[in-house]
């Protein structure tokens, strides 16, 4: 691809992302009217996806969000929905890794949770490298399932991240014989029905609208 074409693509993506941000802002302003609550609930709900769960070969914990997602995965593991847990955090974090300190902190917290609930070491698997996007995690999961001759997984994502996680899994794992279900981990502080009442909820929903827009636009040109 020529430099001019690449530059044009970046401009298009930038304009569309700005457009998505403006759309989000306009929706919030319009939500001040008589249909305020229904508009805001719909905005939050369109980001969330939850599968009907069934036993699978593995639980995969998408990184980020502290230990909330791992705690959800542990609960599902205890219920017998899968015999193994895969974390997309790296088992060994290189000193020069981007966000090294943040990754180390999250890994230590996750290891503490695994120890607390006495999850056997042979049931826990880690990534061989850091991942910085949901799509990258989906690609890693696809490769890991194939390498281990597994055919199904439950991906534990963030609450508002779940819709984007589903899109990423479907895009990165096109094989029909591999099934990936989505289990969002909620924080019990806010949900799709009241996210606008909490500062963190406002930030999360705004970020997810931007990320969803970015992923789908990049998807038109290849991969996120």
Short mmCIF file of C-alpha atoms in Angstrom, two decimals:
data_model
loop_
_atom_site.label_atom_id
_atom_site.label_comp_id
_atom_site.label_asym_id
_atom_site.label_seq_id
_atom_site.Cartn_x
_atom_site.Cartn_y
_atom_site.Cartn_z
CA UNK A 1 0.00 0.00 0.00
CA UNK A 2 1.32 3.44 -0.95
CA UNK A 3 2.02 6.08 1.67
CA UNK A 4 -0.71 8.29 0.21
CA UNK A 5 -3.30 5.50 0.43
CA UNK A 6 -2.30 4.71 4.01
CA UNK A 7 -2.56 8.38 4.93
CA UNK A 8 -6.02 8.59 3.32
CA UNK A 9 -7.16 5.53 5.27
CA UNK A 10 -5.98 7.05 8.55
CA UNK A 11 -7.88 10.26 7.77
CA UNK A 12 -11.06 8.31 7.02
CA UNK A 13 -10.78 6.30 10.23
CA UNK A 14 -10.07 9.42 12.27
CA UNK A 15 -13.11 11.22 10.86
CA UNK A 16 -15.39 8.26 11.47
CA UNK A 17 -14.18 7.89 15.05
CA UNK A 18 -14.75 11.60 15.65
CA UNK A 19 -18.18 11.12 14.13
CA UNK A 20 -18.88 8.25 16.53
CA UNK A 21 -17.84 10.44 19.47
CA UNK A 22 -20.12 13.23 18.29
CA UNK A 23 -22.96 10.71 17.84
CA UNK A 24 -22.43 9.55 21.41
CA UNK A 25 -22.49 13.13 22.67
CA UNK A 26 -25.64 13.96 20.69
CA UNK A 27 -27.40 10.86 22.05
CA UNK A 28 -26.54 11.87 25.60
CA UNK A 29 -27.92 15.39 24.96
CA UNK A 30 -31.09 14.03 23.36
CA UNK A 31 -31.49 11.69 26.29
CA UNK A 32 -32.29 14.73 28.41
CA UNK A 33 -35.75 14.69 26.82
CA UNK A 34 -38.84 12.66 27.75
CA UNK A 35 -37.33 9.43 26.44
CA UNK A 36 -34.09 9.96 28.36
CA UNK A 37 -33.96 6.69 30.27
CA UNK A 38 -35.02 4.43 27.39
CA UNK A 39 -32.41 6.00 25.07
CA UNK A 40 -29.62 5.62 27.62
CA UNK A 41 -30.60 2.03 28.46
CA UNK A 42 -30.60 1.15 24.77
CA UNK A 43 -27.17 2.75 24.32
CA UNK A 44 -25.75 0.58 27.10
CA UNK A 45 -27.61 -2.58 26.10
CA UNK A 46 -26.36 -2.51 22.51
CA UNK A 47 -22.79 -2.96 23.81
CA UNK A 48 -23.54 -6.03 25.94
CA UNK A 49 -23.74 -9.63 24.74
CA UNK A 50 -24.17 -12.75 26.87
CA UNK A 51 -24.29 -16.32 25.58
CA UNK A 52 -26.41 -19.08 26.99
CA UNK A 53 -23.66 -21.04 28.69
CA UNK A 54 -22.95 -24.74 28.26
CA UNK A 55 -19.99 -26.96 29.22
CA UNK A 56 -16.88 -26.17 27.15
CA UNK A 57 -13.26 -27.27 26.91
CA UNK A 58 -11.82 -24.12 28.49
CA UNK A 59 -12.52 -20.80 30.14
CA UNK A 60 -10.48 -17.92 28.74
CA UNK A 61 -10.07 -14.76 30.83
CA UNK A 62 -9.55 -11.65 28.73
CA UNK A 63 -7.03 -9.36 30.40
CA UNK A 64 -7.92 -6.05 32.04
CA UNK A 65 -10.34 -5.13 34.78
CA UNK A 66 -8.26 -6.42 37.68
CA UNK A 67 -9.46 -9.76 39.03
CA UNK A 68 -13.18 -9.36 38.31
CA UNK A 69 -13.09 -11.48 35.14
CA UNK A 70 -10.95 -14.18 36.73
CA UNK A 71 -13.32 -14.39 39.70
CA UNK A 72 -16.18 -14.94 37.24
CA UNK A 73 -14.15 -17.63 35.46
CA UNK A 74 -13.33 -19.34 38.77
CA UNK A 75 -17.03 -19.43 39.65
CA UNK A 76 -17.82 -21.05 36.28
CA UNK A 77 -14.91 -23.47 36.77
CA UNK A 78 -16.29 -24.44 40.17
CA UNK A 79 -19.67 -25.06 38.53
CA UNK A 80 -18.02 -27.56 36.23
CA UNK A 81 -18.48 -25.62 32.99
CA UNK A 82 -14.86 -26.18 31.92
CA UNK A 83 -11.85 -28.18 33.24
CA UNK A 84 -9.20 -25.55 32.51
CA UNK A 85 -8.66 -21.79 32.71
CA UNK A 86 -6.61 -19.84 30.17
CA UNK A 87 -5.44 -16.31 30.98
CA UNK A 88 -4.36 -14.03 28.16
CA UNK A 89 -1.83 -12.49 30.54
CA UNK A 90 1.71 -13.73 29.85
CA UNK A 91 3.22 -16.28 32.21
CA UNK A 92 6.59 -14.52 31.90
CA UNK A 93 6.53 -10.74 31.48
CA UNK A 94 9.61 -9.32 29.81
CA UNK A 95 11.23 -6.31 31.45
CA UNK A 96 10.81 -4.26 28.27
CA UNK A 97 7.14 -5.20 27.80
CA UNK A 98 4.78 -2.30 27.24
CA UNK A 99 2.88 -1.54 30.49
CA UNK A 100 5.23 -3.93 32.31
CA UNK A 101 4.32 -2.72 35.81
CA UNK A 102 0.59 -2.82 35.09
CA UNK A 103 0.83 -6.34 33.68
CA UNK A 104 2.90 -7.53 36.65
CA UNK A 105 0.40 -6.09 39.10
CA UNK A 106 -2.55 -7.76 37.38
CA UNK A 107 -0.71 -11.09 37.11
CA UNK A 108 0.12 -11.04 40.83
CA UNK A 109 -3.51 -10.26 41.68
CA UNK A 110 -4.74 -13.06 39.43
CA UNK A 111 -2.27 -15.53 40.92
CA UNK A 112 -3.51 -14.56 44.38
CA UNK A 113 -7.09 -15.33 43.33
CA UNK A 114 -6.06 -18.70 41.88
CA UNK A 115 -4.26 -19.54 45.12
CA UNK A 116 -7.15 -18.36 47.26
CA UNK A 117 -9.63 -20.64 45.49
CA UNK A 118 -7.06 -23.46 45.31
CA UNK A 119 -7.25 -23.87 41.55
CA UNK A 120 -4.82 -26.68 40.58
CA UNK A 121 -1.78 -25.47 38.66
CA UNK A 122 -2.34 -28.11 35.99
CA UNK A 123 -5.72 -26.52 35.25
CA UNK A 124 -4.28 -23.04 34.64
CA UNK A 125 -2.66 -21.86 31.41
CA UNK A 126 -1.07 -18.52 30.54
CA UNK A 127 -0.28 -16.69 27.31
CA UNK A 128 3.29 -16.66 26.01
CA UNK A 129 3.14 -12.93 25.34
CA UNK A 130 1.22 -9.78 26.23
CA UNK A 131 -1.86 -8.81 24.24
CA UNK A 132 -3.01 -5.23 23.88
CA UNK A 133 -6.35 -5.63 22.12
CA UNK A 134 -9.40 -7.86 22.32
CA UNK A 135 -8.89 -8.90 18.71
CA UNK A 136 -5.31 -9.97 19.45
CA UNK A 137 -6.62 -12.07 22.34
CA UNK A 138 -9.15 -13.68 20.00
CA UNK A 139 -6.40 -14.61 17.54
CA UNK A 140 -4.34 -16.07 20.39
CA UNK A 141 -7.32 -18.09 21.63
CA UNK A 142 -7.91 -19.47 18.14
CA UNK A 143 -4.30 -20.65 17.89
CA UNK A 144 -4.30 -22.06 21.43
CA UNK A 145 -7.48 -24.07 20.89
CA UNK A 146 -6.14 -25.55 17.66
CA UNK A 147 -2.74 -26.38 19.17
CA UNK A 148 -4.42 -28.19 22.07
CA UNK A 149 -7.04 -29.89 19.90
CA UNK A 150 -9.89 -28.18 21.77
CA UNK A 151 -13.16 -27.21 20.16
CA UNK A 152 -14.95 -24.86 22.54
CA UNK A 153 -14.36 -22.10 25.09
CA UNK A 154 -16.15 -19.59 27.26
CA UNK A 155 -14.58 -16.16 26.95
CA UNK A 156 -14.99 -14.09 30.12
CA UNK A 157 -14.93 -10.43 29.13
CA UNK A 158 -15.70 -7.07 30.65
CA UNK A 159 -19.38 -6.17 30.85
CA UNK A 160 -19.54 -3.50 28.13
CA UNK A 161 -16.63 -5.14 26.29
CA UNK A 162 -18.72 -8.26 25.67
CA UNK A 163 -20.27 -7.17 22.38
CA UNK A 164 -16.87 -6.27 20.96
CA UNK A 165 -15.45 -9.53 22.29
CA UNK A 166 -18.13 -11.49 20.42
CA UNK A 167 -17.39 -9.58 17.21
CA UNK A 168 -13.65 -10.25 17.62
CA UNK A 169 -14.13 -13.97 18.27
CA UNK A 170 -16.37 -14.40 15.24
CA UNK A 171 -13.88 -12.48 13.09
CA UNK A 172 -10.72 -14.20 14.36
CA UNK A 173 -12.18 -17.72 14.65
CA UNK A 174 -14.14 -18.39 11.46
CA UNK A 175 -13.98 -22.18 11.82
CA UNK A 176 -17.46 -23.55 12.42
CA UNK A 177 -16.13 -26.47 14.45
CA UNK A 178 -14.81 -24.09 17.13
CA UNK A 179 -17.46 -22.68 19.49
CA UNK A 180 -16.76 -19.64 21.66
CA UNK A 181 -19.37 -18.43 24.13
CA UNK A 182 -19.27 -15.02 25.82
CA UNK A 183 -19.72 -14.53 29.58
CA UNK A 184 -19.49 -10.86 30.64
CA UNK A 185 -18.32 -10.12 34.18
CA UNK A 186 -20.36 -7.36 35.80
CA UNK A 187 -19.00 -5.24 38.64
CA UNK A 188 -22.33 -4.87 40.49
CA UNK A 189 -21.78 -1.09 40.57
CA UNK A 190 -23.62 -0.23 37.34
CA UNK A 191 -25.21 -1.98 34.40
CA UNK A 192 -26.83 -1.16 31.06
CA UNK A 193 -29.83 0.22 32.96
CA UNK A 194 -28.01 2.85 35.05
CA UNK A 195 -24.49 3.36 33.65
CA UNK A 196 -25.00 7.12 33.17
CA UNK A 197 -25.41 7.61 36.92
CA UNK A 198 -21.77 6.64 37.55
CA UNK A 199 -18.65 8.44 36.33
CA UNK A 200 -16.88 5.14 35.58
CA UNK A 201 -19.93 3.92 33.68
CA UNK A 202 -19.94 7.05 31.52
CA UNK A 203 -16.26 6.56 30.71
CA UNK A 204 -16.67 2.86 29.97
CA UNK A 205 -19.63 3.31 27.61
CA UNK A 206 -18.02 6.21 25.77
CA UNK A 207 -14.78 4.24 25.34
CA UNK A 208 -16.65 1.17 24.11
CA UNK A 209 -18.56 3.16 21.51
CA UNK A 210 -15.25 4.50 20.20
CA UNK A 211 -13.57 1.07 20.29
CA UNK A 212 -16.51 -0.62 18.58
CA UNK A 213 -16.44 2.01 15.87
CA UNK A 214 -12.69 1.64 15.43
CA UNK A 215 -12.87 -2.17 15.27
CA UNK A 216 -15.60 -2.21 12.65
CA UNK A 217 -13.97 0.44 10.50
CA UNK A 218 -10.60 -1.31 10.66
CA UNK A 219 -12.41 -4.55 9.91
CA UNK A 220 -13.48 -3.13 6.56
CA UNK A 221 -9.81 -2.75 5.62
CA UNK A 222 -8.50 -5.99 7.15
CA UNK A 223 -8.12 -6.67 10.88
CA UNK A 224 -8.26 -4.43 13.98
#
